[in-house]
Amino acid sequence: MSQALVLRPSAKVNLTLRVGPRREDGYHDVHTLMQSIGLSDVVTLTPRSGPFGLMSRSPGVPADRTNLIWRAAELLWRAMGRAGEPRDVHVKLEKQIPAAAGLGGGSADAAAALVGLNQVWGGRQSRRHLIDLAAQLGSDVPFFLHGGTALGLGRGEELYPVDDVARLGVVVIKPSFGVGTAEAYGWLDGDRAEGLAVTPARRQELEVGWAGGPIVLGNDLQAPVARRHPAIDEMVAACVSQGAMAAAMSGSGSAVYGVFAETTARRAAARLQRPDWLVLLTRTLTRREAARRLGL
């Protein structure tokens, strides 16, 4: 391949996230329903002779081995049986998915790197093999090689694709602060040890076009994070006040999303604007749409 390859990995939200006790290996078993949304980064891979390169002008984004894209490159290079360091490609990352938000931006970029580098380097790794490699990079990286709507078990890497949900509007709110994944899970463990409730008191049902009826939104990490950052509950309430059919924190936060009918989402996004909130308008994606953006 001689031309640049442009991929647009999509973010996700967790429609449900139930978290089990902390395991001996430090992880938690989860039961989560993940959903692709239209918010995406841009990953451009350009073949060129010389050492592997990674560049991003986005503030706070590392362009070294600490970035999951670089780690994905090293992992795939070795899986292809090649010696030394990865080379002969330059990757440009343009961030649009907020970091430390629970939207999976870094994981989505890593998945895009696996797909794109496999093509640029002329590899013949199957999607199944790429998914196995993705699981070594992070618990939710494999999801982005499926996309659409999927049930995640284990650490989240054990995936079961399910029927696409109906096309729905989504408004994402990212506050001025971020939340680390380890922080959120640590707060959950601490609150449980103290006997504090983690299950939301308000039951939220969301019709997604499934014959089996509505799904029940819920995130076990939301209450512990909101105890430390009350703005989480404020953002959820703001979405509901603007007509959201349901609203919740995504993943470990700090982003909150509201689900709307597409016809009302734009107006809600305009009304939710605040100086200390980044408000983003998007929608749900089907599995086919998410795969196409990732070059699959």
mmCIF file of C-alpha atoms in Angstrom:
data_model
loop_
_atom_site.group_PDB
_atom_site.id
_atom_site.type_symbol
_atom_site.label_atom_id
_atom_site.label_comp_id
_atom_site.label_asym_id
_atom_site.label_seq_id
_atom_site.Cartn_x
_atom_site.Cartn_y
_atom_site.Cartn_z
ATOM 1 C CA MET A 1 0.000 0.000 0.000
ATOM 2 C CA SER A 2 1.416 3.403 -0.985
ATOM 3 C CA GLN A 3 -1.449 5.790 -0.224
ATOM 4 C CA ALA A 4 -2.497 7.113 3.171
ATOM 5 C CA LEU A 5 -5.254 5.203 4.944
ATOM 6 C CA VAL A 6 -7.772 7.268 6.925
ATOM 7 C CA LEU A 7 -9.856 5.582 9.639
ATOM 8 C CA ARG A 8 -12.477 7.114 11.945
ATOM 9 C CA PRO A 9 -12.774 5.004 15.106
ATOM 10 C CA SER A 10 -16.029 5.668 16.944
ATOM 11 C CA ALA A 11 -16.610 6.258 20.641
ATOM 12 C CA LYS A 12 -18.902 4.134 22.806
ATOM 13 C CA VAL A 13 -21.260 4.590 25.704
ATOM 14 C CA ASN A 14 -22.190 1.977 28.277
ATOM 15 C CA LEU A 15 -25.960 1.565 28.271
ATOM 16 C CA THR A 16 -25.550 -0.739 31.262
ATOM 17 C CA LEU A 17 -22.530 -1.444 33.477
ATOM 18 C CA ARG A 18 -22.855 -3.866 36.372
ATOM 19 C CA VAL A 19 -19.648 -4.509 38.299
ATOM 20 C CA GLY A 20 -18.841 -7.551 40.399
ATOM 21 C CA PRO A 21 -16.452 -7.747 43.374
ATOM 22 C CA ARG A 22 -12.740 -7.148 42.909
ATOM 23 C CA ARG A 23 -10.964 -10.299 41.728
ATOM 24 C CA GLU A 24 -7.636 -11.599 42.994
ATOM 25 C CA ASP A 25 -5.938 -10.314 39.838
ATOM 26 C CA GLY A 26 -7.197 -6.787 40.553
ATOM 27 C CA TYR A 27 -9.836 -6.738 37.837
ATOM 28 C CA HIS A 28 -13.618 -6.839 38.245
ATOM 29 C CA ASP A 29 -16.077 -9.011 36.372
ATOM 30 C CA VAL A 30 -18.551 -6.822 34.511
ATOM 31 C CA HIS A 31 -21.846 -7.204 32.709
ATOM 32 C CA THR A 32 -22.082 -4.317 30.279
ATOM 33 C CA LEU A 33 -24.045 -3.381 27.184
ATOM 34 C CA MET A 34 -21.874 -1.166 24.991
ATOM 35 C CA GLN A 35 -23.092 0.996 22.139
ATOM 36 C CA SER A 36 -21.158 2.697 19.328
ATOM 37 C CA ILE A 37 -21.876 6.391 18.777
ATOM 38 C CA GLY A 38 -20.971 8.710 15.925
ATOM 39 C CA LEU A 39 -18.375 10.761 17.806
ATOM 40 C CA SER A 40 -15.008 9.712 16.368
ATOM 41 C CA ASP A 41 -11.273 10.378 16.199
ATOM 42 C CA VAL A 42 -9.322 10.438 12.942
ATOM 43 C CA VAL A 43 -6.357 8.081 12.525
ATOM 44 C CA THR A 44 -4.293 8.572 9.356
ATOM 45 C CA LEU A 45 -1.651 5.970 8.484
ATOM 46 C CA THR A 46 0.916 6.960 5.849
ATOM 47 C CA PRO A 47 3.429 4.388 4.537
ATOM 48 C CA ARG A 48 6.995 5.707 4.499
ATOM 49 C CA SER A 49 10.457 4.256 4.908
ATOM 50 C CA GLY A 50 12.051 4.610 8.320
ATOM 51 C CA PRO A 51 11.181 4.182 11.988
ATOM 52 C CA PHE A 52 7.572 4.055 13.178
ATOM 53 C CA GLY A 53 6.219 7.512 13.973
ATOM 54 C CA LEU A 54 3.201 8.850 15.861
ATOM 55 C CA MET A 55 2.080 12.469 15.913
ATOM 56 C CA SER A 56 -0.818 14.307 17.513
ATOM 57 C CA ARG A 57 -1.395 18.014 18.046
ATOM 58 C CA SER A 58 -4.121 17.323 20.622
ATOM 59 C CA PRO A 59 -3.155 18.634 24.091
ATOM 60 C CA GLY A 60 -2.224 15.974 26.618
ATOM 61 C CA VAL A 61 -2.007 13.139 24.075
ATOM 62 C CA PRO A 62 1.326 11.292 24.308
ATOM 63 C CA ALA A 63 3.096 10.481 21.052
ATOM 64 C CA ASP A 64 5.360 7.783 22.493
ATOM 65 C CA ARG A 65 5.219 4.203 23.772
ATOM 66 C CA THR A 66 2.686 5.120 26.458
ATOM 67 C CA ASN A 67 0.084 5.671 23.733
ATOM 68 C CA LEU A 68 -2.043 2.599 22.972
ATOM 69 C CA ILE A 69 -1.499 3.158 19.240
ATOM 70 C CA TRP A 70 2.240 2.647 19.677
ATOM 71 C CA ARG A 71 1.653 -0.407 21.878
ATOM 72 C CA ALA A 72 -0.719 -1.818 19.246
ATOM 73 C CA ALA A 73 1.968 -1.334 16.600
ATOM 74 C CA GLU A 74 4.558 -3.203 18.665
ATOM 75 C CA LEU A 75 2.141 -6.021 19.424
ATOM 76 C CA LEU A 76 1.058 -6.499 15.797
ATOM 77 C CA TRP A 77 4.643 -6.245 14.508
ATOM 78 C CA ARG A 78 5.675 -9.141 16.760
ATOM 79 C CA ALA A 79 2.537 -11.134 15.889
ATOM 80 C CA MET A 80 3.528 -10.865 12.225
ATOM 81 C CA GLY A 81 6.849 -12.505 13.091
ATOM 82 C CA ARG A 82 8.958 -9.429 12.420
ATOM 83 C CA ALA A 83 12.086 -8.637 14.426
ATOM 84 C CA GLY A 84 13.117 -5.328 15.928
ATOM 85 C CA GLU A 85 10.964 -2.242 16.265
ATOM 86 C CA PRO A 86 7.918 -1.462 14.098
ATOM 87 C CA ARG A 87 8.714 0.741 11.101
ATOM 88 C CA ASP A 88 7.752 2.067 7.695
ATOM 89 C CA VAL A 89 4.577 3.906 8.688
ATOM 90 C CA HIS A 90 3.658 7.276 10.196
ATOM 91 C CA VAL A 91 0.440 7.636 12.191
ATOM 92 C CA LYS A 92 -1.323 10.959 12.727
ATOM 93 C CA LEU A 93 -3.978 11.075 15.458
ATOM 94 C CA GLU A 94 -6.630 13.800 15.523
ATOM 95 C CA LYS A 95 -8.605 13.629 18.750
ATOM 96 C CA GLN A 96 -12.286 14.472 18.889
ATOM 97 C CA ILE A 97 -13.301 11.939 21.549
ATOM 98 C CA PRO A 98 -12.634 13.505 24.974
ATOM 99 C CA ALA A 99 -10.069 11.728 27.161
ATOM 100 C CA ALA A 100 -10.702 10.423 30.695
ATOM 101 C CA ALA A 101 -14.407 10.438 29.866
ATOM 102 C CA GLY A 102 -15.477 6.787 29.791
ATOM 103 C CA LEU A 103 -16.048 6.969 26.024
ATOM 104 C CA GLY A 104 -13.249 4.589 25.035
ATOM 105 C CA GLY A 105 -11.310 6.995 22.839
ATOM 106 C CA GLY A 106 -7.872 5.504 23.488
ATOM 107 C CA SER A 107 -9.182 1.979 23.032
ATOM 108 C CA ALA A 108 -10.935 2.910 19.788
ATOM 109 C CA ASP A 109 -7.696 4.399 18.472
ATOM 110 C CA ALA A 110 -5.808 1.202 19.380
ATOM 111 C CA ALA A 111 -8.362 -0.882 17.497
ATOM 112 C CA ALA A 112 -8.006 1.388 14.472
ATOM 113 C CA ALA A 113 -4.225 1.008 14.650
ATOM 114 C CA LEU A 114 -4.499 -2.794 14.585
ATOM 115 C CA VAL A 115 -6.796 -2.696 11.553
ATOM 116 C CA GLY A 116 -4.879 -0.024 9.671
ATOM 117 C CA LEU A 117 -1.384 -1.350 10.332
ATOM 118 C CA ASN A 118 -2.480 -4.835 9.311
ATOM 119 C CA GLN A 119 -3.385 -3.351 5.924
ATOM 120 C CA VAL A 120 -0.404 -1.016 5.547
ATOM 121 C CA TRP A 121 2.097 -3.724 6.476
ATOM 122 C CA GLY A 122 0.453 -6.222 4.123
ATOM 123 C CA GLY A 123 -0.469 -8.519 6.973
ATOM 124 C CA ARG A 124 -3.005 -11.281 6.737
ATOM 125 C CA GLN A 125 -4.162 -11.305 10.338
ATOM 126 C CA SER A 126 -7.827 -12.295 10.587
ATOM 127 C CA ARG A 127 -10.319 -10.196 12.508
ATOM 128 C CA ARG A 128 -10.413 -13.015 15.094
ATOM 129 C CA HIS A 129 -6.663 -12.721 15.594
ATOM 130 C CA LEU A 130 -6.865 -8.939 15.773
ATOM 131 C CA ILE A 131 -9.537 -9.283 18.471
ATOM 132 C CA ASP A 132 -7.225 -11.592 20.442
ATOM 133 C CA LEU A 133 -4.449 -9.006 20.174
ATOM 134 C CA ALA A 134 -6.866 -6.242 21.157
ATOM 135 C CA ALA A 135 -7.680 -8.024 24.423
ATOM 136 C CA GLN A 136 -4.000 -7.760 25.364
ATOM 137 C CA LEU A 137 -4.170 -3.975 25.013
ATOM 138 C CA GLY A 138 -7.221 -3.307 27.179
ATOM 139 C CA SER A 139 -10.519 -4.714 28.356
ATOM 140 C CA ASP A 140 -12.713 -2.715 25.975
ATOM 141 C CA VAL A 141 -10.422 -2.615 22.913
ATOM 142 C CA PRO A 142 -12.012 -5.777 21.416
ATOM 143 C CA PHE A 143 -15.432 -4.088 21.411
ATOM 144 C CA PHE A 144 -14.276 -1.582 18.807
ATOM 145 C CA LEU A 145 -13.463 -4.404 16.401
ATOM 146 C CA HIS A 146 -17.125 -5.467 16.675
ATOM 147 C CA GLY A 147 -18.931 -2.128 17.018
ATOM 148 C CA GLY A 148 -22.667 -1.549 17.077
ATOM 149 C CA THR A 149 -24.261 -3.021 20.179
ATOM 150 C CA ALA A 150 -22.607 -5.794 22.175
ATOM 151 C CA LEU A 151 -22.792 -7.458 25.574
ATOM 152 C CA GLY A 152 -19.459 -7.564 27.387
ATOM 153 C CA LEU A 153 -18.640 -10.070 30.123
ATOM 154 C CA GLY A 154 -15.498 -11.028 32.022
ATOM 155 C CA ARG A 155 -13.301 -7.917 32.121
ATOM 156 C CA GLY A 156 -15.446 -6.685 29.224
ATOM 157 C CA GLU A 157 -13.347 -8.457 26.588
ATOM 158 C CA GLU A 158 -15.734 -11.428 26.278
ATOM 159 C CA LEU A 159 -18.151 -10.058 23.699
ATOM 160 C CA TYR A 160 -21.520 -11.123 22.349
ATOM 161 C CA PRO A 161 -22.878 -8.916 19.546
ATOM 162 C CA VAL A 162 -26.620 -8.318 19.771
ATOM 163 C CA ASP A 163 -29.185 -6.709 17.487
ATOM 164 C CA ASP A 164 -28.627 -3.084 16.572
ATOM 165 C CA VAL A 165 -30.648 -0.614 18.579
ATOM 166 C CA ALA A 166 -32.948 1.877 16.866
ATOM 167 C CA ARG A 167 -31.341 5.060 15.532
ATOM 168 C CA LEU A 168 -31.381 7.462 18.468
ATOM 169 C CA GLY A 169 -29.948 10.891 19.178
ATOM 170 C CA VAL A 170 -27.237 11.083 21.836
ATOM 171 C CA VAL A 171 -26.007 14.184 23.645
ATOM 172 C CA VAL A 172 -22.658 13.747 25.420
ATOM 173 C CA ILE A 173 -21.578 16.151 28.175
ATOM 174 C CA LYS A 174 -17.936 16.200 29.264
ATOM 175 C CA PRO A 175 -17.225 18.341 32.346
ATOM 176 C CA SER A 176 -13.959 20.166 32.949
ATOM 177 C CA PHE A 177 -12.562 17.278 35.007
ATOM 178 C CA GLY A 178 -11.703 13.714 34.035
ATOM 179 C CA VAL A 179 -11.889 10.456 35.969
ATOM 180 C CA GLY A 180 -9.335 7.675 35.831
ATOM 181 C CA THR A 181 -10.611 4.126 35.447
ATOM 182 C CA ALA A 182 -8.608 2.848 38.434
ATOM 183 C CA GLU A 183 -9.939 5.735 40.541
ATOM 184 C CA ALA A 184 -13.570 4.952 39.744
ATOM 185 C CA TYR A 185 -13.243 1.242 40.509
ATOM 186 C CA GLY A 186 -11.346 2.021 43.698
ATOM 187 C CA TRP A 187 -14.133 4.330 44.852
ATOM 188 C CA LEU A 188 -16.682 1.610 44.097
ATOM 189 C CA ASP A 189 -14.766 -0.933 46.188
ATOM 190 C CA GLY A 190 -14.437 1.562 49.028
ATOM 191 C CA ASP A 191 -18.114 2.521 49.007
ATOM 192 C CA ARG A 192 -19.165 -1.111 48.995
ATOM 193 C CA ALA A 193 -16.883 -1.830 51.943
ATOM 194 C CA GLU A 194 -18.614 0.995 53.827
ATOM 195 C CA GLY A 195 -22.070 -0.296 52.871
ATOM 196 C CA LEU A 196 -22.950 2.676 50.680
ATOM 197 C CA ALA A 197 -25.499 2.155 47.900
ATOM 198 C CA VAL A 198 -24.196 2.006 44.341
ATOM 199 C CA THR A 199 -27.364 1.093 42.437
ATOM 200 C CA PRO A 200 -29.271 4.167 41.163
ATOM 201 C CA ALA A 201 -32.492 4.760 43.063
ATOM 202 C CA ARG A 202 -34.333 5.817 39.894
ATOM 203 C CA ARG A 203 -35.137 3.056 37.403
ATOM 204 C CA GLN A 204 -34.599 4.142 33.795
ATOM 205 C CA GLU A 205 -36.069 2.135 30.943
ATOM 206 C CA LEU A 206 -35.144 2.822 27.339
ATOM 207 C CA GLU A 207 -36.999 1.566 24.291
ATOM 208 C CA VAL A 208 -34.448 0.601 21.652
ATOM 209 C CA GLY A 209 -36.646 -1.212 19.155
ATOM 210 C CA TRP A 210 -36.096 -4.718 20.504
ATOM 211 C CA ALA A 211 -38.971 -7.193 20.492
ATOM 212 C CA GLY A 212 -38.095 -8.200 24.060
ATOM 213 C CA GLY A 213 -38.968 -4.750 25.356
ATOM 214 C CA PRO A 214 -36.967 -1.896 26.880
ATOM 215 C CA ILE A 215 -33.538 -2.134 28.451
ATOM 216 C CA VAL A 216 -32.849 -0.824 31.945
ATOM 217 C CA LEU A 217 -30.010 1.682 32.080
ATOM 218 C CA GLY A 218 -27.662 1.581 35.037
ATOM 219 C CA ASN A 219 -24.006 2.109 35.887
ATOM 220 C CA ASP A 220 -22.594 0.821 39.172
ATOM 221 C CA LEU A 221 -19.725 3.306 38.938
ATOM 222 C CA GLN A 222 -21.983 6.347 38.684
ATOM 223 C CA ALA A 223 -22.904 6.748 42.362
ATOM 224 C CA PRO A 224 -19.326 6.382 43.662
ATOM 225 C CA VAL A 225 -18.023 8.891 41.106
ATOM 226 C CA ALA A 226 -20.898 11.293 41.769
ATOM 227 C CA ARG A 227 -20.118 11.243 45.516
ATOM 228 C CA ARG A 228 -16.720 12.704 44.664
ATOM 229 C CA HIS A 229 -17.955 14.797 41.748
ATOM 230 C CA PRO A 230 -21.569 15.970 42.290
ATOM 231 C CA ALA A 231 -21.541 17.501 38.809
ATOM 232 C CA ILE A 232 -22.219 13.986 37.457
ATOM 233 C CA ASP A 233 -25.724 13.945 38.965
ATOM 234 C CA GLU A 234 -26.221 17.554 37.857
ATOM 235 C CA MET A 235 -25.466 16.658 34.224
ATOM 236 C CA VAL A 236 -27.753 13.617 34.319
ATOM 237 C CA ALA A 237 -30.580 15.741 35.738
ATOM 238 C CA ALA A 238 -29.971 18.415 33.107
ATOM 239 C CA CYS A 239 -30.334 15.864 30.301
ATOM 240 C CA VAL A 240 -33.578 14.557 31.769
ATOM 241 C CA SER A 241 -34.911 18.105 32.177
ATOM 242 C CA GLN A 242 -34.342 18.662 28.448
ATOM 243 C CA GLY A 243 -36.401 15.633 27.498
ATOM 244 C CA ALA A 244 -33.898 12.766 27.510
ATOM 245 C CA MET A 245 -35.578 9.364 27.464
ATOM 246 C CA ALA A 246 -32.739 8.203 29.720
ATOM 247 C CA ALA A 247 -29.389 9.548 30.906
ATOM 248 C CA ALA A 248 -26.380 8.073 32.682
ATOM 249 C CA MET A 249 -22.629 8.287 33.142
ATOM 250 C CA SER A 250 -20.646 6.314 30.572
ATOM 251 C CA GLY A 251 -18.086 3.801 31.812
ATOM 252 C CA SER A 252 -15.881 5.198 34.556
ATOM 253 C CA GLY A 253 -16.795 8.786 33.612
ATOM 254 C CA SER A 254 -16.562 11.662 33.610
ATOM 255 C CA ALA A 255 -18.811 12.006 30.550
ATOM 256 C CA VAL A 256 -22.576 11.744 30.872
ATOM 257 C CA TYR A 257 -24.894 11.012 27.959
ATOM 258 C CA GLY A 258 -28.570 11.566 27.341
ATOM 259 C CA VAL A 259 -30.559 9.522 24.837
ATOM 260 C CA PHE A 260 -33.130 11.463 22.808
ATOM 261 C CA ALA A 261 -35.324 11.090 19.804
ATOM 262 C CA GLU A 262 -33.210 12.363 16.899
ATOM 263 C CA THR A 263 -35.719 15.135 16.249
ATOM 264 C CA THR A 264 -35.210 16.626 19.735
ATOM 265 C CA ALA A 265 -31.504 15.948 20.364
ATOM 266 C CA ARG A 266 -30.186 19.028 18.528
ATOM 267 C CA ARG A 267 -32.411 21.420 20.450
ATOM 268 C CA ALA A 268 -31.487 19.741 23.737
ATOM 269 C CA ALA A 269 -27.774 20.031 22.958
ATOM 270 C CA ALA A 270 -28.174 23.761 22.315
ATOM 271 C CA ARG A 271 -29.992 24.275 25.606
ATOM 272 C CA LEU A 272 -27.450 22.265 27.596
ATOM 273 C CA GLN A 273 -24.507 24.498 26.668
ATOM 274 C CA ARG A 274 -22.518 25.837 29.632
ATOM 275 C CA PRO A 275 -19.040 27.364 29.901
ATOM 276 C CA ASP A 276 -17.717 24.466 31.983
ATOM 277 C CA TRP A 277 -19.342 21.694 29.901
ATOM 278 C CA LEU A 278 -18.297 20.355 26.522
ATOM 279 C CA VAL A 279 -21.601 19.381 24.893
ATOM 280 C CA LEU A 280 -21.445 17.101 21.843
ATOM 281 C CA LEU A 281 -24.316 16.051 19.585
ATOM 282 C CA THR A 282 -24.144 12.593 18.013
ATOM 283 C CA ARG A 283 -26.226 9.452 17.492
ATOM 284 C CA THR A 284 -26.140 5.691 17.787
ATOM 285 C CA LEU A 285 -24.360 3.688 15.082
ATOM 286 C CA THR A 286 -25.203 0.295 13.671
ATOM 287 C CA ARG A 287 -22.556 -2.421 13.613
ATOM 288 C CA ARG A 288 -22.122 -1.940 9.868
ATOM 289 C CA GLU A 289 -21.644 1.818 10.221
ATOM 290 C CA ALA A 290 -19.045 1.444 12.990
ATOM 291 C CA ALA A 291 -17.170 -1.252 11.041
ATOM 292 C CA ARG A 292 -17.095 0.867 7.887
ATOM 293 C CA ARG A 293 -15.548 3.789 9.778
ATOM 294 C CA LEU A 294 -12.871 1.442 11.095
ATOM 295 C CA GLY A 295 -12.056 0.107 7.653
ATOM 296 C CA LEU A 296 -13.523 -3.355 8.239
#
